[in-house]
XYZ file of C-alpha atoms in Angstrom:
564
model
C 0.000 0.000 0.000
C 1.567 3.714 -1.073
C 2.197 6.018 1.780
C -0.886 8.474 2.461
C -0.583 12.065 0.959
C 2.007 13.844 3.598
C 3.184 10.561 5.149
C 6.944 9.255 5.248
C 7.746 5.624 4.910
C 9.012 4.084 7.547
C 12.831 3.571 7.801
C 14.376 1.107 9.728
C 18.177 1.777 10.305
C 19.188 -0.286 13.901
C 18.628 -3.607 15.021
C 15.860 -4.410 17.276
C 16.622 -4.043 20.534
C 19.043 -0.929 20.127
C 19.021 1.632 22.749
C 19.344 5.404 22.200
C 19.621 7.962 24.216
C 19.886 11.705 22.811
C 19.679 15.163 23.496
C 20.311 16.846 26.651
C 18.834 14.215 29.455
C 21.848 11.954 27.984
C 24.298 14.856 28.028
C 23.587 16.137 31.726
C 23.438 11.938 32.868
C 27.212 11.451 30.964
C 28.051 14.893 32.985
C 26.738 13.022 36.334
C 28.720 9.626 35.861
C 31.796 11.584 35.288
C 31.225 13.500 38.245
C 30.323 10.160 40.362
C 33.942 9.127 39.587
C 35.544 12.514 40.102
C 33.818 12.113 43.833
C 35.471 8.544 43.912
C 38.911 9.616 43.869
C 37.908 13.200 45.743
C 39.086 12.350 49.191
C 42.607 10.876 48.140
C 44.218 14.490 47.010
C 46.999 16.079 49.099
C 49.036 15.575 51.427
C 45.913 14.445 53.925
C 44.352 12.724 51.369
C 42.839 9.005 52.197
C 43.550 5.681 51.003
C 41.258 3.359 49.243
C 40.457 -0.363 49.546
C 40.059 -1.982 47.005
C 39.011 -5.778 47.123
C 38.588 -7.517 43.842
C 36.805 -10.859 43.212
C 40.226 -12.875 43.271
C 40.420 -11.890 46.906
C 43.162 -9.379 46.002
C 43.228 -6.569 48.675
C 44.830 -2.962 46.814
C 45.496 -0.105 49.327
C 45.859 3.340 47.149
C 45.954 7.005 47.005
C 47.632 6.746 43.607
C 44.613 7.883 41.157
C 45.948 5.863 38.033
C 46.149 2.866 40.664
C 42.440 3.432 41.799
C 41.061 4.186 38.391
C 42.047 0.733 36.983
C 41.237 -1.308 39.502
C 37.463 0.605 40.087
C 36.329 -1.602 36.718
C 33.890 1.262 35.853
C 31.490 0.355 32.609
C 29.738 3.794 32.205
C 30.845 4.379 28.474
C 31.014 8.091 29.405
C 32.873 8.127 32.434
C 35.540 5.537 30.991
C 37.205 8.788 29.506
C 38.638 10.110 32.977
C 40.176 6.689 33.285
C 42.147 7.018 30.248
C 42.954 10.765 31.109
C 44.411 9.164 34.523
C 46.209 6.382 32.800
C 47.662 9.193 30.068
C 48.697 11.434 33.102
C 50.475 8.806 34.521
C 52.291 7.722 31.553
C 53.111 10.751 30.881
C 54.219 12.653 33.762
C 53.655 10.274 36.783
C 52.017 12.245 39.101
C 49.070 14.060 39.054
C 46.532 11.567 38.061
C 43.841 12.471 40.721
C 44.039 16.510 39.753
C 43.492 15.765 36.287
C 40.312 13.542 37.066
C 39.344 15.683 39.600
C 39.495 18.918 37.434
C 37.585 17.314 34.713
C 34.825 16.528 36.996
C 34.924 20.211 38.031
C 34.819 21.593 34.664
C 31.835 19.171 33.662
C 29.997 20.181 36.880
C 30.671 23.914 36.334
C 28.944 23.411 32.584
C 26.128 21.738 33.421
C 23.865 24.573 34.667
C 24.734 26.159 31.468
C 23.444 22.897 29.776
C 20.030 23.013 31.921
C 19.811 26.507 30.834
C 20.115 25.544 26.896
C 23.402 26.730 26.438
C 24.617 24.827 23.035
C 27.470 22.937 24.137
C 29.893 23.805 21.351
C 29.820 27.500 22.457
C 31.015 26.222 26.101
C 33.774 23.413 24.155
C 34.877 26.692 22.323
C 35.494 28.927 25.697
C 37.300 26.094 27.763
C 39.290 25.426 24.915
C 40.270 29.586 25.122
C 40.438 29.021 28.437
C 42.821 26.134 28.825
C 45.453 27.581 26.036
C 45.378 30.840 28.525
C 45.997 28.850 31.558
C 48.759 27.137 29.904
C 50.575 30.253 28.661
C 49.878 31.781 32.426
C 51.844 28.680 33.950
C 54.986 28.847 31.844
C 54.891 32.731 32.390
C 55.172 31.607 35.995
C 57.418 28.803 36.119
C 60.831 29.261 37.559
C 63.876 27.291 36.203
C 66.180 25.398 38.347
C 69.861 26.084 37.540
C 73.054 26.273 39.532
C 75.415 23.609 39.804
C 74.883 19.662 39.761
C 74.604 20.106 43.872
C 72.050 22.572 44.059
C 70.098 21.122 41.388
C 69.760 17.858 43.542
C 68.949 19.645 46.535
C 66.389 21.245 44.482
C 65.224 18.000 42.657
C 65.025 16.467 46.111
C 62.229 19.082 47.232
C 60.066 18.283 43.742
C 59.952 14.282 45.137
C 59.070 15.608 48.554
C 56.166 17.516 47.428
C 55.061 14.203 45.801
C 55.853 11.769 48.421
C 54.061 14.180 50.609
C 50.658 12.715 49.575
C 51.950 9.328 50.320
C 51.519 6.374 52.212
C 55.491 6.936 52.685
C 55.384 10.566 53.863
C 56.684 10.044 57.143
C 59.991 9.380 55.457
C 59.809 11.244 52.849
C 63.378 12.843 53.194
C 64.736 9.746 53.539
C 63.179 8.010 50.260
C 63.334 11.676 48.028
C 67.294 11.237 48.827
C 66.931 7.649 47.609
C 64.867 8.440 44.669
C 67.531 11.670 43.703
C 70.341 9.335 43.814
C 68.526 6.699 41.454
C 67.688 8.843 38.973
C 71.089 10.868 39.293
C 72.938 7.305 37.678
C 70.703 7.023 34.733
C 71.916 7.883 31.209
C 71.138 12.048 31.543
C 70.265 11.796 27.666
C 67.721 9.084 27.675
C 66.819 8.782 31.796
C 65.285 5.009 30.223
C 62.945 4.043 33.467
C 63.727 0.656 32.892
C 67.311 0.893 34.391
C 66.116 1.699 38.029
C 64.983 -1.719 39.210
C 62.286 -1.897 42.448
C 62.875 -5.014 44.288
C 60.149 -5.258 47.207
C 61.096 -7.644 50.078
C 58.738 -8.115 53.014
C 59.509 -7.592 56.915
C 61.496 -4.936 58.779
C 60.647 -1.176 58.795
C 60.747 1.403 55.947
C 64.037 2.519 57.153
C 65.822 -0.513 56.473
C 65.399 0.479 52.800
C 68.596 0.519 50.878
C 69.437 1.704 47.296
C 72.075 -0.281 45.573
C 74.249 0.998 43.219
C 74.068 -1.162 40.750
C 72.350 -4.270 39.996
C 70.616 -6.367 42.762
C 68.440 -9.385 42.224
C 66.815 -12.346 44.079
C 68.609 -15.471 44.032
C 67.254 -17.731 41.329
C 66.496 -21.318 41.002
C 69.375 -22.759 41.830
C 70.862 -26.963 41.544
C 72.696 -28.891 43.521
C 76.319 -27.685 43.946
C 75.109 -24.240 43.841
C 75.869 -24.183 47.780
C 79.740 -25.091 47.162
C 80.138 -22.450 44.497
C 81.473 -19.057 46.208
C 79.004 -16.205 46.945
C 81.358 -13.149 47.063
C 84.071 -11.433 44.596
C 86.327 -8.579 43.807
C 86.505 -6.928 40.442
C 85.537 -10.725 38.768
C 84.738 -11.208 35.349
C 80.654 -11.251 34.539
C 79.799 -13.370 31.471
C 75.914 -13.061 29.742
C 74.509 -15.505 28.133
C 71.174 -16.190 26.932
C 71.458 -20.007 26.202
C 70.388 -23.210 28.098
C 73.325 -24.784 29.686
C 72.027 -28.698 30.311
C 71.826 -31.218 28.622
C 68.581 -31.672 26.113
C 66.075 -34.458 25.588
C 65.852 -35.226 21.638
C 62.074 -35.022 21.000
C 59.652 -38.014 21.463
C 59.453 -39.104 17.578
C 63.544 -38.838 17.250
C 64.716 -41.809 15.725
C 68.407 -43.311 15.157
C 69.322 -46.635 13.195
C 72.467 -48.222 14.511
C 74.269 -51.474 12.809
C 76.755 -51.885 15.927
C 75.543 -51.675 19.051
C 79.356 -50.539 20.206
C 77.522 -47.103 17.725
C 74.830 -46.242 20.865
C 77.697 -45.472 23.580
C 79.361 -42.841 20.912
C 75.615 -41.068 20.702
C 75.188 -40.725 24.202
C 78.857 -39.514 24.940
C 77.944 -36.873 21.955
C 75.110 -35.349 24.214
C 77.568 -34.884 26.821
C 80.483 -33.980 24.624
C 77.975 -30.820 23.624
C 77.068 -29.739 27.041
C 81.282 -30.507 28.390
C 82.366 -28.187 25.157
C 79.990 -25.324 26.058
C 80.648 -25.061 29.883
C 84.833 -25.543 29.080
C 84.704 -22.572 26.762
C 82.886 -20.426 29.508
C 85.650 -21.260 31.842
C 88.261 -20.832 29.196
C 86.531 -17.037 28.909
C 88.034 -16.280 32.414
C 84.552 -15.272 33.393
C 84.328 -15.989 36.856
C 79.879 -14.871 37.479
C 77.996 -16.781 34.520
C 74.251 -15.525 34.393
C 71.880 -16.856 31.893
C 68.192 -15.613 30.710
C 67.482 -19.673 30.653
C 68.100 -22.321 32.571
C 71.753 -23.543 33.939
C 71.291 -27.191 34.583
C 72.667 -29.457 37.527
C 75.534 -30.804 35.399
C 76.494 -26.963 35.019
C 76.292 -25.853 38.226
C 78.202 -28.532 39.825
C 81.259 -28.208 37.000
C 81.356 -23.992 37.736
C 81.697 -25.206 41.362
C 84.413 -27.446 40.976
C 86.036 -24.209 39.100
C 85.415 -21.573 41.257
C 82.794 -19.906 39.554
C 79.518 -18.556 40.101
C 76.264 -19.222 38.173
C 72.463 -18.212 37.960
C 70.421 -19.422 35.919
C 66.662 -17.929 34.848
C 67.561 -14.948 35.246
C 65.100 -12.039 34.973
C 65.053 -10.184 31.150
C 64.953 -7.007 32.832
C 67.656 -7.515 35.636
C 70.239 -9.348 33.027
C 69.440 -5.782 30.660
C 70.615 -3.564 33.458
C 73.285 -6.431 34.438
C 74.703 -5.394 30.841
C 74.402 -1.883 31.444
C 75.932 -1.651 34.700
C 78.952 -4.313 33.649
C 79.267 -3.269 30.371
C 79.008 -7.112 29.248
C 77.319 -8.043 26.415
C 74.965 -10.872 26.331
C 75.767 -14.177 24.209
C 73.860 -15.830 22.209
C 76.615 -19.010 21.645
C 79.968 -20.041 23.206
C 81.233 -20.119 20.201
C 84.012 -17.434 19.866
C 84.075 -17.079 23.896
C 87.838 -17.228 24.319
C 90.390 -15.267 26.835
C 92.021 -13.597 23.636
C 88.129 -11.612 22.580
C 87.312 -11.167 26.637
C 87.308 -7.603 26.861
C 84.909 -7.717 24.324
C 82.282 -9.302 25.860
C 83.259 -9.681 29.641
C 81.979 -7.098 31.775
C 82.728 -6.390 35.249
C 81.975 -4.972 38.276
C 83.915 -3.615 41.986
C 82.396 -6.025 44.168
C 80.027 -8.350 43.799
C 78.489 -10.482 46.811
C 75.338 -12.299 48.217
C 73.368 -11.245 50.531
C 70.649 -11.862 53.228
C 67.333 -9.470 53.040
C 64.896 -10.540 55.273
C 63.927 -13.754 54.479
C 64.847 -13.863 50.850
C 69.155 -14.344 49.205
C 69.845 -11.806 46.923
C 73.016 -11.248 44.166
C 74.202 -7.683 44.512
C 76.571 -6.426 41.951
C 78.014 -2.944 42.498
C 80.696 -0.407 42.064
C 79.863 -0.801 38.436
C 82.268 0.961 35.656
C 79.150 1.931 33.697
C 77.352 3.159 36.772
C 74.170 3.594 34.478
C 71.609 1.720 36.877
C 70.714 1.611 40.181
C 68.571 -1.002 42.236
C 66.032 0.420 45.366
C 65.272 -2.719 47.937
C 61.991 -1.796 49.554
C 61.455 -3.068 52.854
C 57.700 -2.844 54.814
C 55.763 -4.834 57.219
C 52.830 -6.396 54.946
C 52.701 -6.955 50.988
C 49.689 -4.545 50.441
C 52.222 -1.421 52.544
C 55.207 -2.391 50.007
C 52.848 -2.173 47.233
C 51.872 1.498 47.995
C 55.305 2.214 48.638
C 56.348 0.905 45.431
C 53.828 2.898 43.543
C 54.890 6.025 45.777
C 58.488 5.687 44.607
C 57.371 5.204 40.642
C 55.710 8.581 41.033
C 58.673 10.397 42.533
C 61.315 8.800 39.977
C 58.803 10.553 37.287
C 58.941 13.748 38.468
C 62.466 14.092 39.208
C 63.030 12.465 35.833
C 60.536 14.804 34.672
C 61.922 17.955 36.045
C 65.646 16.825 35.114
C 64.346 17.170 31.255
C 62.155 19.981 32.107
C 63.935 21.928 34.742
C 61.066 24.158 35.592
C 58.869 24.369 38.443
C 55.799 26.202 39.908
C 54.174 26.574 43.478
C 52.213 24.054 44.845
C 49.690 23.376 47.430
C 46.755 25.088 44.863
C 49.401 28.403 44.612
C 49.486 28.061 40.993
C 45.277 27.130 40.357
C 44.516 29.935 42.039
C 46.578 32.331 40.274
C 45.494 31.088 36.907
C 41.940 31.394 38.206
C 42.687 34.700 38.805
C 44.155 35.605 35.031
C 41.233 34.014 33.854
C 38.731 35.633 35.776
C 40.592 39.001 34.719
C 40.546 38.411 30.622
C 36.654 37.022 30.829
C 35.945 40.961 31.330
C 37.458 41.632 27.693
C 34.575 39.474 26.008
C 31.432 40.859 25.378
C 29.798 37.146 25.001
C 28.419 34.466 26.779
C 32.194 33.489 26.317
C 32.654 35.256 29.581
C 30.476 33.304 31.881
C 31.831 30.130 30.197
C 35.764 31.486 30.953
C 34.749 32.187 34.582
C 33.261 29.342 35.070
C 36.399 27.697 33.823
C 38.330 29.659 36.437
C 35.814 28.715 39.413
C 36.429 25.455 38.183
C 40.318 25.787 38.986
C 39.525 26.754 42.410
C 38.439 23.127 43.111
C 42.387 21.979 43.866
C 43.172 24.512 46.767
C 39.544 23.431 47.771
C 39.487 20.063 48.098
C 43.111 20.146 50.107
C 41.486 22.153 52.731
C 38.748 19.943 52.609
C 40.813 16.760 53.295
C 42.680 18.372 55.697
C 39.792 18.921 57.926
C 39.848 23.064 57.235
C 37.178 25.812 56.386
C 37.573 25.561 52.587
C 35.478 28.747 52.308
C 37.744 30.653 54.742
C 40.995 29.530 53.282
C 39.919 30.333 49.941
C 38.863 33.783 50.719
C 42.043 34.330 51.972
C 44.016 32.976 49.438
C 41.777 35.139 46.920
C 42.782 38.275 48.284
C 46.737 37.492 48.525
C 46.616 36.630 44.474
C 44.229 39.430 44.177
C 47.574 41.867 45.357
C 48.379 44.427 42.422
C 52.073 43.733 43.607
C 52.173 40.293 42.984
C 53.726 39.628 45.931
C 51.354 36.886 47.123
C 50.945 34.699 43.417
C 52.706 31.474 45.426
C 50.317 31.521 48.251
C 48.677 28.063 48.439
C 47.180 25.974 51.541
C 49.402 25.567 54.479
C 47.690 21.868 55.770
C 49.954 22.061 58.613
C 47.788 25.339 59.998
C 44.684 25.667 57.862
C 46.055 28.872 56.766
C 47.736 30.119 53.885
C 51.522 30.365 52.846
C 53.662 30.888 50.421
C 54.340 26.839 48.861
C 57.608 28.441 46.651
C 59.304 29.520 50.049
C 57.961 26.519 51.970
C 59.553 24.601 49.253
C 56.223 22.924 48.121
C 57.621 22.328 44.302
C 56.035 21.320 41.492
C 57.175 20.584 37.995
C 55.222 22.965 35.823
C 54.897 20.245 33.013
C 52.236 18.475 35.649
C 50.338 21.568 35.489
C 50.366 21.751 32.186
C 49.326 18.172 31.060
C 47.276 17.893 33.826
C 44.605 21.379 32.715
C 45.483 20.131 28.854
C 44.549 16.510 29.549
C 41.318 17.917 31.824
C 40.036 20.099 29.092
C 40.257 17.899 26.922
C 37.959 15.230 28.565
C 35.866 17.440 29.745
C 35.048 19.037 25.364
C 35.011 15.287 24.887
C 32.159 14.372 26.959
C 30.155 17.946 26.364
C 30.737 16.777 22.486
C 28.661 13.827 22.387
C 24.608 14.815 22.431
C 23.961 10.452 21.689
C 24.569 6.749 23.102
C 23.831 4.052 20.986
C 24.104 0.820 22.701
C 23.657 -2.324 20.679
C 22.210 -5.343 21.426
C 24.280 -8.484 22.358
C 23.288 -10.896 19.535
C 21.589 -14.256 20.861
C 23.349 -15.940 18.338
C 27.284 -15.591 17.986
C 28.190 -16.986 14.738
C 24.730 -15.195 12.825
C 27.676 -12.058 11.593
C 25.314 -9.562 12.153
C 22.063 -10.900 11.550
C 18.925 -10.050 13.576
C 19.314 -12.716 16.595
C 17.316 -15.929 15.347
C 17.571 -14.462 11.763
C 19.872 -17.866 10.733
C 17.466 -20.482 12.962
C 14.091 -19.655 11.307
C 15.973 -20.127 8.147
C 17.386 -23.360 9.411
C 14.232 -24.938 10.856
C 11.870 -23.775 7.774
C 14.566 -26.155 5.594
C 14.245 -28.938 8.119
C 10.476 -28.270 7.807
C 10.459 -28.573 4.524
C 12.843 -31.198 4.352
C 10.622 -33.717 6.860
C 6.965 -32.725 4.680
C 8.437 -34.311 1.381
């Protein structure tokens, strides 16, 4: 039958079952499910931030204040609110620190907008001002960023303060001197061109107190798997001769379907002595090296372990990819792929070496310390802590200081923290909304207030008057002088002081990904006006048909099929 006179046909474009939400209802609920996570991670800011439990269905119990950390493990399915977790994660990889600001400040900006969505503000006319907005904050912060120079001294001492400020908010805090010391000498033995993360190795060994913490310069790593004889080989050396292989020393199986055809019996005793004439040849050639530590990425068999005892030498076997790379780093060995070619003659070219090398009791756990390394390119931390889920924290504390400092050794600039630096921004902004004549202005304040949030929520955790503190703070960066841009919270008081003097650092690249990274997730989410959620289909291998599409199609043939 035609369509009447006036009337449309109907189209249908989605699959039954489809879901769509659109308009603004669906834009103000995304804006609420952001928010709900921004509240999540809330409490955890600053220096008197709280932790978060986190118990998964394994049984697997996560204490955190890290907001990368908490993030991943929350498991959150809103489609919507999945973009602050990947703003967290990008923070993190990025700079290291600073992942609960950035998720934090997008939740701010999103809640700021929404009246202005109620109100039937279009929301590419607010995506437009933030996006103003956040280029002007950026240009404010490097305007106010200080460099760190002076010599290689200073610029530790100075580097120290920057992982204070971050271990502040820590689980760790109460030593965070020690640990920022620890962290500043790590980083300080990296490669200054590349500062390749990978080189500082985090070995986490339960029992004892933080304090019995240690930093190894070098390489350190837990004894491995280890044979019989391994107890008659010697555990400590001076200046020896390291050897790297990544080859199985022991003798191998031929496979199950192998087959050999022998005329003599008197043939069989010449096959088997071949096996070991193989494995004999290998090991003699390592000795001949006048390598006196053999470590190997695979396995070093009994046979092998028992012959280097017999010779005075030390092996491991199964050793870890990542501790034999910084092995080679440290040594300056190179690994070996065959023994072929090992001989005392080509040493130096593949033997490294190291000042003292020793093993050692932590706790309850051996390890293998190599150190006074020629290369002096990587350095070990051994973390020490009362339960697994404390070492944890403190492991993910110490990941976010060796960023920054690695971070600020690049980008030697730094601002004031404790919310000095939001709520001088907040301030410019607030300032250059009065040039537009537009609804651009509300949107650019709003912005602003939005900034506000940081210096906020630290009083909040703290157990201040956020109102009170924040009025204050407003009228020092409200000086014509200037003289009071680096006030920020003092969470020691509940007043305010100024973070630069107090030596509350931050590197200014934090800042800047962190209101980059915030904008953008928050012009993300404003930009999408529909959901479309489709169906699961009730039959996996139909490809795309309507679920039970391919089974009427089946069972009409059967029908068919049973009729004739």
């Amino acid at each position: 039958m035609m369509p009447g006179f006036g009337m449309q046909p109907q189209i249908i474009l989605l699959k039954e079952g489809t879901d769509t939400s659109q308009g603004t209802p669906q834009l103000l609920s995304n804006i609420n499910a952001c928010m709900a996570v921004a509240d999540a991670v809330r409490t955890t800011l600053g220096p008197r931030g709280m932790d978060k439990l986190i118990h998964n269905s394994q049984g697997k119990v996560t204490i955190s204040n890290d907001g990368a950390t908490i993030m991943k493990l929350l498991e959150i399915v809103h489609p919507a609110a999945k973009s602050l977790v990947d703003v967290s994660l990008s923070q993190d990889a990025e700079v290291g620190d600073g992942t609960t600001s950035v998720v934090i400040l997008s939740g701010e900006l999103l809640k700021e907008a929404k009246p202005f969505i109620e109100e039937g503000a279009h929301p590419r006319n607010i995506i437009k001002a933030y996006r103003m907005a956040s280029t002007l904050a950026v240009s404010k912060i490097k305007e106010l960023s200080i460099s760190l120079g002076g010599t290689v001294e200073e610029k530790k001492d100075l580097l120290k303060k920057c992982a204070m400020t971050t271990l502040n908010s820590k689980l760790v805090s109460g030593e965070k001197e020690f640990f920022a010391q620890m962290v500043v000498d790590a980083v300080s033995k990296l490669d200054p061109v590349t500062l390749d993360l990978k080189l500082i190795g985090i070995k986490k060994v339960q029992g004892g107190g933080l304090r019995d913490s240690f930093l190894v310069d070098g390489v350190a790593f837990k004894k491995t798997f280890s044979y019989a004889g391994f107890e008659q080989q010697p555990k400590s050396f001076d200046h020896p001769k390291v050897l790297l292989l990544n080859m199985e020393l022991e003798i191998k199986s031929e496979r199950e379907n192998a087959e050999i055809r022998l005329e003599d019996p008197a043939q069989y005793q010449s096959i088997v002595d071949a096996e070991w004439n193989i494995i004999y040849e290998k090991l003699a050639k390592c000795v001949e090296s006048g390598a006196q530590i053999v470590l190997s990425r695979l396995a070093i068999g009994d046979l092998a372990t028992q012959y280097f005892a017999d010779r005075n030498i030390f092996c491991a076997g199964r050793v870890e990819v990542n501790d034999l790379e910084r092995v080679a780093k440290a040594t300056g060995a190179r690994v070996q792929t065959t023994v072929n070619g090992l001989s005392a003659e080509s040493a130096k070219s593949f033997l490294g070496t190291c000042a003292r090398f020793e093993e050692r009791q932590v706790g309850a756990e051996r390890y293998n310390l190599l150190t006074g390394c020629p290369n002096a390119r990587t350095a070990t931390i051994v973390l020490r802590g009362g339960s697994e889920q404390f070492i944890d924290e403190a492991d993910r504390s110490l990941h976010d200081a060796i960023m920054i400092v690695r971070r600020a050794l690049k980008h030697s600039e730094v601002v004031a923290g404790g919310g000095a630096i939001e709520m001088e921004v907040s301030k410019a902004l607030r300032e250059h909304s009065l040039t537009h004549t537009s609804k651009a202005q509300l949107f650019i304040k709003a912005f602003a207030k939005a900034l506000e949030v940081i210096p906020r929520q630290l009083c909040n955790n703290a157990g201040f008057d956020a109102t009170d503190v924040l009025s204050k703070l407003r009228q020092k960066h409200g000086q014509t002088d200037g003289t009071g841009r680096n006030f920020g919270v003092d969470v020691n008081t509940g007043g305010v002081v100024d973070t630069y003097n107090a030596f509350v650092w931050e590197p200014s690249l934090v800042k800047l990904n962190a209101i980059a990274s915030a904008t953008e997730a928050a012009c993300l989410i404003l930009s999408v006006d529909e959901t479309v959620r489709n169906p699961k289909s009730e039959n996996p291998d139909g490809q795309g048909m309507p679920a039970g599409g391919r089974g009427r199609g089946r069972g009409m043939g059967r029908g068919r099929g049973m009729r004739r």
